[in-house]
CSV table of C-alpha atoms in Angstrom, one decimal:
chain,number,residue,atom,x,y,z
A,1,LEU,CA,0.0,0.0,0.0
A,2,THR,CA,1.3,3.5,-0.8
A,3,LYS,CA,-1.6,5.4,0.8
A,4,ALA,CA,-3.8,4.6,3.8
A,5,GLU,CA,-6.3,6.4,6.0
A,6,GLY,CA,-8.7,5.5,8.7
A,7,ILE,CA,-12.5,5.2,8.2
A,8,ARG,CA,-13.1,8.4,10.2
A,9,GLU,CA,-10.7,10.4,8.0
A,10,TYR,CA,-12.3,8.9,4.9
A,11,GLY,CA,-15.8,9.8,6.2
A,12,ARG,CA,-14.7,13.4,6.7
A,13,ARG,CA,-13.7,13.7,3.1
A,14,HIS,CA,-17.2,12.3,2.1
A,15,PRO,CA,-19.6,14.0,4.5
A,16,SER,CA,-22.7,13.0,2.6
A,17,LEU,CA,-22.0,9.3,2.9
A,18,PHE,CA,-22.9,9.2,6.6
A,19,PRO,CA,-24.9,12.4,7.3
A,20,ARG,CA,-25.3,11.6,11.0
A,21,ARG,CA,-21.7,12.7,11.4
A,22,ARG,CA,-21.5,16.1,9.7
A,23,GLU,CA,-18.4,18.2,9.6
A,24,GLU,CA,-19.2,21.9,9.1
A,25,ASP,CA,-16.0,22.6,7.1
A,26,ALA,CA,-16.0,19.3,5.2
A,27,VAL,CA,-15.6,19.4,1.4
A,28,GLN,CA,-17.0,16.6,-0.7
A,29,THR,CA,-14.3,14.6,-2.5
A,30,ASP,CA,-14.6,12.8,-5.8
A,31,ASP,CA,-12.2,9.8,-5.8
A,32,VAL,CA,-12.4,9.0,-9.5
A,33,ASP,CA,-8.6,9.5,-9.9
A,34,ASP,CA,-7.8,7.9,-6.5
A,35,PRO,CA,-10.3,5.1,-5.8
A,36,VAL,CA,-10.3,2.9,-2.8
A,37,ARG,CA,-8.3,-0.3,-3.6
A,38,ALA,CA,-8.6,-2.2,-0.4
A,39,ILE,CA,-10.5,-2.3,2.9
A,40,LEU,CA,-8.6,-3.6,5.9
A,41,PHE,CA,-10.3,-4.3,9.3
A,42,PHE,CA,-7.6,-4.1,11.9
A,43,GLU,CA,-9.7,-3.5,15.0
A,44,ASP,CA,-13.2,-2.9,16.2
A,45,PRO,CA,-14.6,0.3,14.7
A,46,GLU,CA,-15.8,3.2,16.9
A,47,ASP,CA,-19.0,3.4,14.9
A,48,LEU,CA,-20.1,0.1,13.2
A,49,GLY,CA,-22.9,1.8,11.3
A,50,GLU,CA,-20.6,4.3,9.7
A,51,SER,CA,-18.0,1.7,8.9
A,52,LEU,CA,-20.5,-0.6,7.2
A,53,GLN,CA,-22.0,2.2,5.2
A,54,LEU,CA,-18.7,3.5,3.9
A,55,CYS,CA,-17.4,0.1,3.2
A,56,LEU,CA,-20.5,-0.8,1.3
A,57,ASP,CA,-20.4,2.4,-0.7
A,58,ALA,CA,-16.7,1.7,-1.7
A,59,LEU,CA,-17.5,-1.8,-2.7
A,60,LEU,CA,-20.6,-1.2,-4.8
A,61,THR,CA,-18.9,1.7,-6.7
A,62,ASN,CA,-15.5,-0.2,-7.1
A,63,GLY,CA,-13.8,2.5,-5.0
A,64,ASN,CA,-15.4,5.8,-5.8
A,65,PRO,CA,-18.6,6.5,-3.9
A,66,SER,CA,-19.1,9.6,-5.9
A,67,GLY,CA,-19.5,7.5,-9.0
A,68,PRO,CA,-22.1,5.0,-10.2
A,69,ARG,CA,-22.8,1.8,-8.3
A,70,THR,CA,-21.1,-0.4,-10.8
A,71,LEU,CA,-21.7,-3.7,-9.1
A,72,ILE,CA,-25.5,-3.0,-9.1
A,73,ASP,CA,-25.8,-1.5,-12.6
A,74,ASP,CA,-23.5,-3.9,-14.4
A,75,GLU,CA,-24.0,-7.6,-13.8
A,76,ASP,CA,-20.8,-8.4,-15.7
A,77,ALA,CA,-18.7,-6.0,-13.5
A,78,LYS,CA,-16.2,-7.6,-11.0
A,79,GLN,CA,-15.5,-6.6,-7.4
A,80,GLU,CA,-12.3,-4.6,-7.6
A,81,VAL,CA,-11.9,-3.5,-4.0
A,82,GLU,CA,-10.1,-6.1,-1.8
A,83,VAL,CA,-11.4,-6.8,1.7
A,84,TRP,CA,-9.2,-8.1,4.5
A,85,PHE,CA,-10.1,-9.1,8.0
A,86,THR,CA,-7.4,-9.7,10.6
A,87,ASN,CA,-9.5,-11.8,13.0
A,88,PRO,CA,-12.0,-14.5,12.2
A,89,ASP,CA,-13.5,-14.7,15.7
A,90,LEU,CA,-17.2,-13.9,16.1
A,91,VAL,CA,-16.9,-12.9,19.7
A,92,TYR,CA,-14.3,-12.3,22.5
A,93,SER,CA,-14.4,-12.1,26.2
A,94,GLY,CA,-14.1,-8.7,27.9
A,95,LEU,CA,-15.1,-7.1,31.1
A,96,ALA,CA,-18.8,-7.6,30.3
A,97,ARG,CA,-20.6,-10.6,31.7
A,98,HIS,CA,-21.3,-11.9,28.2
A,99,PRO,CA,-19.1,-12.2,25.1
A,100,ARG,CA,-18.6,-9.1,22.8
A,101,VAL,CA,-18.9,-9.2,19.0
A,102,THR,CA,-15.7,-8.7,17.0
A,103,GLN,CA,-14.4,-8.9,13.4
A,104,GLY,CA,-16.0,-12.2,12.4
A,105,SER,CA,-19.4,-10.7,13.2
A,106,TYR,CA,-18.6,-7.6,11.3
A,107,ARG,CA,-17.7,-9.8,8.3
A,108,LEU,CA,-21.1,-11.5,8.5
A,109,CYS,CA,-22.8,-8.1,8.6
A,110,LEU,CA,-20.9,-6.8,5.5
A,111,GLU,CA,-21.5,-10.0,3.6
A,112,ALA,CA,-25.2,-9.8,4.2
A,113,LEU,CA,-25.5,-6.2,3.3
A,114,TYR,CA,-23.4,-6.7,0.1
A,115,HIS,CA,-25.5,-9.7,-1.0
A,116,SER,CA,-28.7,-7.9,-0.3
A,117,ALA,CA,-27.7,-4.7,-2.0
A,118,THR,CA,-26.8,-6.5,-5.2
A,119,SER,CA,-29.9,-8.7,-5.3
A,120,SER,CA,-32.7,-7.8,-7.7
A,121,THR,CA,-35.2,-8.1,-4.9
A,122,SER,CA,-33.6,-5.2,-2.9
A,123,THR,CA,-34.7,-1.6,-3.0
A,124,SER,CA,-31.1,-0.7,-3.8
A,125,TYR,CA,-31.2,-2.6,-7.0
A,126,TYR,CA,-34.5,-1.2,-8.2
A,127,SER,CA,-33.4,2.4,-7.4
A,128,SER,CA,-30.5,2.0,-9.8
A,129,ASN,CA,-30.5,3.6,-13.2
A,130,ASN,CA,-30.8,0.2,-15.0
A,131,SER,CA,-33.7,-1.2,-13.0
A,132,ASP,CA,-36.1,-3.1,-15.2
A,133,GLN,CA,-38.9,-5.3,-14.1
A,134,ASN,CA,-38.3,-7.7,-17.0
A,135,GLN,CA,-34.6,-8.3,-16.5
A,136,THR,CA,-33.1,-11.5,-15.2
A,137,ILE,CA,-33.4,-12.0,-11.5
A,138,ASN,CA,-30.0,-11.4,-9.7
A,139,LYS,CA,-29.7,-13.4,-6.6
A,140,GLY,CA,-27.0,-11.2,-5.2
A,141,ARG,CA,-23.3,-11.2,-5.2
A,142,THR,CA,-20.9,-13.0,-2.8
A,143,LEU,CA,-18.4,-10.8,-1.0
A,144,HIS,CA,-14.8,-11.8,-1.9
A,145,ALA,CA,-12.9,-11.2,1.3
A,146,THR,CA,-9.7,-12.6,2.9
A,147,THR,CA,-9.5,-13.4,6.6
A,148,VAL,CA,-6.2,-13.8,8.4
A,149,GLY,CA,-5.4,-14.2,12.1
A,150,LYS,CA,-5.7,-17.4,14.2
A,151,PRO,CA,-6.0,-20.2,13.1
A,152,THR,CA,-4.9,-19.4,9.5
A,153,PRO,CA,-1.5,-20.8,8.3
A,154,LEU,CA,-0.3,-17.3,7.4
A,155,THR,CA,-0.6,-16.2,11.0
A,156,GLY,CA,1.1,-19.3,12.3
A,157,LYS,CA,4.0,-18.9,9.8
A,158,THR,CA,4.4,-15.2,10.7
A,159,ALA,CA,4.6,-16.1,14.4
A,160,LEU,CA,7.1,-18.8,13.7
A,161,THR,CA,9.3,-16.4,11.7
A,162,LYS,CA,9.2,-13.9,14.6
A,163,LEU,CA,10.0,-16.6,17.1
A,164,LEU,CA,13.0,-18.0,15.2
A,165,ALA,CA,14.4,-14.5,14.8
A,166,GLN,CA,14.8,-14.4,18.5
A,167,CYS,CA,16.6,-17.7,18.7
A,168,PRO,CA,20.3,-18.6,18.2
A,169,PRO,CA,21.5,-18.8,14.6
A,170,ASN,CA,20.5,-21.9,12.6
A,171,THR,CA,17.7,-22.8,15.0
A,172,THR,CA,14.8,-24.6,13.3
A,173,GLU,CA,11.2,-25.3,14.2
A,174,ARG,CA,12.2,-28.9,15.0
A,175,ASP,CA,14.6,-27.6,17.7
A,176,LEU,CA,11.8,-25.9,19.6
A,177,GLU,CA,8.8,-27.0,21.7
A,178,ILE,CA,6.2,-24.6,20.7
A,179,TRP,CA,2.9,-23.9,22.5
A,180,THR,CA,-0.1,-21.8,21.9
A,181,ALA,CA,-2.1,-20.6,25.0
A,182,GLY,CA,-5.5,-19.0,24.9
A,183,ASP,CA,-9.2,-19.2,25.8
A,184,ASN,CA,-10.7,-19.9,22.4
A,185,PRO,CA,-10.6,-23.5,21.3
A,186,TYR,CA,-11.5,-22.6,17.7
A,187,SER,CA,-8.7,-20.1,17.2
A,188,ASP,CA,-5.9,-20.7,19.8
A,189,VAL,CA,-6.1,-24.5,19.9
A,190,ALA,CA,-7.0,-24.6,16.2
A,191,LEU,CA,-3.8,-22.7,15.3
A,192,ALA,CA,-1.8,-25.3,17.2
A,193,HIS,CA,-3.5,-28.0,15.1
A,194,THR,CA,-2.8,-26.1,11.9
A,195,MET,CA,0.9,-25.7,12.7
A,196,GLY,CA,1.5,-29.1,14.5
A,197,TRP,CA,2.3,-27.4,17.8
A,198,ASN,CA,1.2,-28.0,21.4
A,199,SER,CA,-1.8,-26.1,22.9
A,200,ALA,CA,-2.9,-25.0,26.3
A,201,LEU,CA,-6.6,-24.1,26.7
A,202,VAL,CA,-7.5,-21.9,29.7
A,203,ARG,CA,-10.9,-21.3,31.3
A,204,THR,CA,-10.4,-17.5,31.8
A,205,GLY,CA,-12.3,-16.1,28.8
A,206,ILE,CA,-14.5,-17.2,26.0
A,207,TRP,CA,-14.4,-20.9,26.9
A,208,ASN,CA,-15.2,-22.5,30.2
A,209,GLY,CA,-16.6,-25.9,29.4
A,210,ASP,CA,-15.8,-29.6,29.4
A,211,ALA,CA,-12.8,-30.7,27.4
A,212,LEU,CA,-14.5,-34.0,26.6
A,213,ASP,CA,-17.2,-32.1,24.7
A,214,LEU,CA,-14.5,-30.4,22.6
A,215,GLU,CA,-12.9,-33.7,21.8
A,216,LYS,CA,-16.2,-35.0,20.4
A,217,GLY,CA,-16.0,-32.1,18.0
A,218,GLY,CA,-12.4,-32.9,17.0
A,219,VAL,CA,-10.8,-30.1,19.1
A,220,ARG,CA,-8.1,-31.7,21.3
A,221,PRO,CA,-5.9,-29.3,23.3
A,222,THR,CA,-2.7,-30.7,24.7
A,223,ARG,CA,-3.6,-29.5,28.2
A,224,VAL,CA,-6.5,-27.7,29.8
A,225,ASP,CA,-5.9,-25.3,32.8
A,226,ASP,CA,-8.0,-23.0,34.9
A,227,SER,CA,-5.8,-20.0,34.1
A,228,PHE,CA,-2.7,-18.9,32.3
A,229,ALA,CA,-0.7,-18.9,35.5
A,230,PHE,CA,-1.1,-22.7,35.7
A,231,VAL,CA,0.2,-23.0,32.2
A,232,VAL,CA,3.3,-21.0,33.0
A,233,GLU,CA,3.9,-22.9,36.2
A,234,ALA,CA,3.7,-26.2,34.3
A,235,LEU,CA,5.8,-25.3,31.3
A,236,LEU,CA,8.4,-23.0,32.9
A,237,PRO,CA,9.2,-24.6,36.3
A,238,GLU,CA,11.6,-22.7,38.4
């Protein structure tokens, strides 16, 4: 990437896209010569409504919300804006009593909106310039997006590269006993399965169940502990 900006900065340059957040001195920008090429979700957005609206606008217009909605008006057009998510998890455990939604949930939202907006049964489709009651029914497009983060191989290989860089020269993966530790069996333990490592599952966050139930679903952590402190004590004895 040669140029990047946050969703809030992008919104300030396009004040009409999300009118609930108006900037008095904002000047509308036409991105015909500088379209959005990729959308990257790095963390939870401050305003999910604004983020979904601006992302949908960029996707449907292939990068220029000031221009036509190409992916609605032209059935032969292809999605040109890349979409990347850095975390597949639907929820995470925070200070609240119940789990909080995160990037995996946001992906579901964007996929549903994108599919609906490009369907011939949606109001977005019929409000386009090429709406025609007699045209072939369009069932809606599928969002092309890439998700990285645990448990994807890319994340595991990146972590391994960082780890080996801290080891003595000529150290290989086979020379190490590598563990993952976390509270999510479907990301932390799954990453260990992906990479062939050991895994420690703790009951301090999103998961607090019976390990036997996990095994029935094919998830088999190397060890299960009540907290990370027990993992450290077992793996790094004094």
